[in-house]
Amino acid sequence: MLKKTQVIFNRYIRERDEGFTCISCGSHAANQAGHYFPVKGFSALRFHEWNVNLQCAGCNLFLHGNQAMYRIGLVKKIGEKGVAELEDMATTNRIKKWSTEELKEIIKKYEQ
Ligand SMILES: [Zn+2]
């Protein structure tokens, strides 16, 4: 269920960011939904729209998110205030166990 929800959410992100370059390095080969705060360790943010953006495979997989550069790109996209808010959430509310009901809601929201 968690996996299915992530697949649907990530597809939404790729559609939302279609035509954008990699949030971290600006590559035009960006085709993955990459997390700023990784799913592992920050499960509460795994479905947060600010936390997931279009990224290239190089940054997402081989540079483990290329987080320092990700932050710079994210500030350009949502502003310093938004990033600070996200970082605040990451420190106060890091881990979340998603219930089946919540996952169903997310699927419903992002499926179309
Ligand atoms: Zn990249």
GROMACS .gro file of C-alpha atoms and ligand atoms in nm:
model
  113
    1MET     CA    1   0.000   0.000   0.000
    2LEU     CA    2   0.280   0.238   0.095
    3LYS     CA    3   0.465   0.147  -0.222
    4LYS     CA    4   0.159   0.191  -0.441
    5THR     CA    5   0.088   0.530  -0.283
    6GLN     CA    6   0.446   0.643  -0.347
    7VAL     CA    7   0.424   0.534  -0.711
    8ILE     CA    8   0.106   0.739  -0.762
    9PHE     CA    9   0.242   1.038  -0.572
   10ASN     CA   10   0.571   1.030  -0.762
   11ARG     CA   11   0.385   1.017  -1.092
   12TYR     CA   12   0.195   1.330  -0.986
   13ILE     CA   13   0.528   1.503  -0.910
   14ARG     CA   14   0.672   1.409  -1.249
   15GLU     CA   15   0.362   1.547  -1.420
   16ARG     CA   16   0.360   1.862  -1.206
   17ASP     CA   17   0.726   1.931  -1.285
   18GLU     CA   18   0.713   1.831  -1.651
   19GLY     CA   19   0.950   2.049  -1.851
   20PHE     CA   20   1.151   2.143  -1.543
   21THR     CA   21   1.520   2.064  -1.510
   22CYS     CA   22   1.677   1.870  -1.222
   23ILE     CA   23   1.615   2.060  -0.898
   24SER     CA   24   1.974   1.996  -0.788
   25CYS     CA   25   2.198   2.021  -1.095
   26GLY     CA   26   1.976   2.171  -1.366
   27SER     CA   27   2.015   1.869  -1.593
   28HIS     CA   28   1.756   1.836  -1.868
   29ALA     CA   29   1.758   1.459  -1.818
   30ALA     CA   30   1.551   1.487  -1.501
   31ASN     CA   31   1.281   1.222  -1.497
   32GLN     CA   32   1.258   1.103  -1.137
   33ALA     CA   33   1.073   1.223  -0.831
   34GLY     CA   34   1.346   1.287  -0.576
   35HIS     CA   35   1.302   1.361  -0.207
   36TYR     CA   36   1.484   1.646  -0.033
   37PHE     CA   37   1.448   1.476   0.305
   38PRO     CA   38   1.483   1.108   0.220
   39VAL     CA   39   1.201   0.864   0.286
   40LYS     CA   40   1.436   0.668   0.507
   41GLY     CA   41   1.450   0.871   0.825
   42PHE     CA   42   1.185   1.126   0.727
   43SER     CA   43   0.879   0.915   0.662
   44ALA     CA   44   0.648   1.199   0.768
   45LEU     CA   45   0.757   1.400   0.463
   46ARG     CA   46   0.743   1.127   0.202
   47PHE     CA   47   0.420   1.265   0.053
   48HIS     CA   48   0.485   1.634   0.106
   49GLU     CA   49   0.464   1.827  -0.221
   50TRP     CA   50   0.750   2.061  -0.132
   51ASN     CA   51   0.974   1.774  -0.032
   52VAL     CA   52   0.953   1.592  -0.364
   53ASN     CA   53   1.068   1.742  -0.692
   54LEU     CA   54   1.187   1.643  -1.035
   55GLN     CA   55   1.544   1.522  -1.028
   56CYS     CA   56   1.788   1.345  -1.259
   57ALA     CA   57   1.893   0.987  -1.191
   58GLY     CA   58   2.250   1.098  -1.128
   59CYS     CA   59   2.151   1.320  -0.838
   60ASN     CA   60   1.872   1.102  -0.706
   61LEU     CA   61   2.049   0.768  -0.713
   62PHE     CA   62   2.421   0.824  -0.731
   63LEU     CA   63   2.456   1.142  -0.527
   64HIS     CA   64   2.188   1.033  -0.278
   65GLY     CA   65   1.971   1.331  -0.354
   66ASN     CA   66   2.257   1.582  -0.398
   67GLN     CA   67   2.104   1.755  -0.097
   68ALA     CA   68   2.317   2.068  -0.074
   69MET     CA   69   2.242   2.158  -0.435
   70TYR     CA   70   1.883   2.043  -0.391
   71ARG     CA   71   1.840   2.308  -0.124
   72ILE     CA   72   1.960   2.583  -0.356
   73GLY     CA   73   1.717   2.470  -0.626
   74LEU     CA   74   1.435   2.440  -0.377
   75VAL     CA   75   1.489   2.794  -0.248
   76LYS     CA   76   1.458   2.916  -0.608
   77LYS     CA   77   1.136   2.721  -0.646
   78ILE     CA   78   0.946   2.772  -0.320
   79GLY     CA   79   1.147   3.045  -0.149
   80GLU     CA   80   1.370   3.050   0.158
   81LYS     CA   81   1.065   3.072   0.382
   82GLY     CA   82   0.914   2.756   0.236
   83VAL     CA   83   1.239   2.564   0.270
   84ALA     CA   84   1.279   2.681   0.628
   85GLU     CA   85   0.925   2.568   0.702
   86LEU     CA   86   0.997   2.229   0.549
   87GLU     CA   87   1.317   2.196   0.750
   88ASP     CA   88   1.128   2.289   1.061
   89MET     CA   89   0.879   2.011   0.991
   90ALA     CA   90   1.168   1.771   0.938
   91THR     CA   91   1.306   1.844   1.283
   92THR     CA   92   0.979   1.845   1.473
   93ASN     CA   93   0.788   1.572   1.294
   94ARG     CA   94   1.022   1.327   1.127
   95ILE     CA   95   0.872   0.984   1.157
   96LYS     CA   96   0.519   0.889   1.074
   97LYS     CA   97   0.347   0.560   1.039
   98TRP     CA   98   0.093   0.608   0.763
   99SER     CA   99  -0.241   0.441   0.820
  100THR     CA  100  -0.425   0.258   0.544
  101GLU     CA  101  -0.696   0.524   0.562
  102GLU     CA  102  -0.445   0.805   0.510
  103LEU     CA  103  -0.283   0.624   0.221
  104LYS     CA  104  -0.622   0.572   0.059
  105GLU     CA  105  -0.686   0.945   0.087
  106ILE     CA  106  -0.353   1.026  -0.078
  107ILE     CA  107  -0.419   0.780  -0.359
  108LYS     CA  108  -0.762   0.936  -0.414
  109LYS     CA  109  -0.614   1.286  -0.419
  110TYR     CA  110  -0.334   1.214  -0.664
  111GLU     CA  111  -0.471   0.938  -0.883
  112GLN     CA  112  -0.626   1.159  -1.149
  113ZN      ZN  113   2.069   1.631  -1.118
   0.00000   0.00000   0.00000
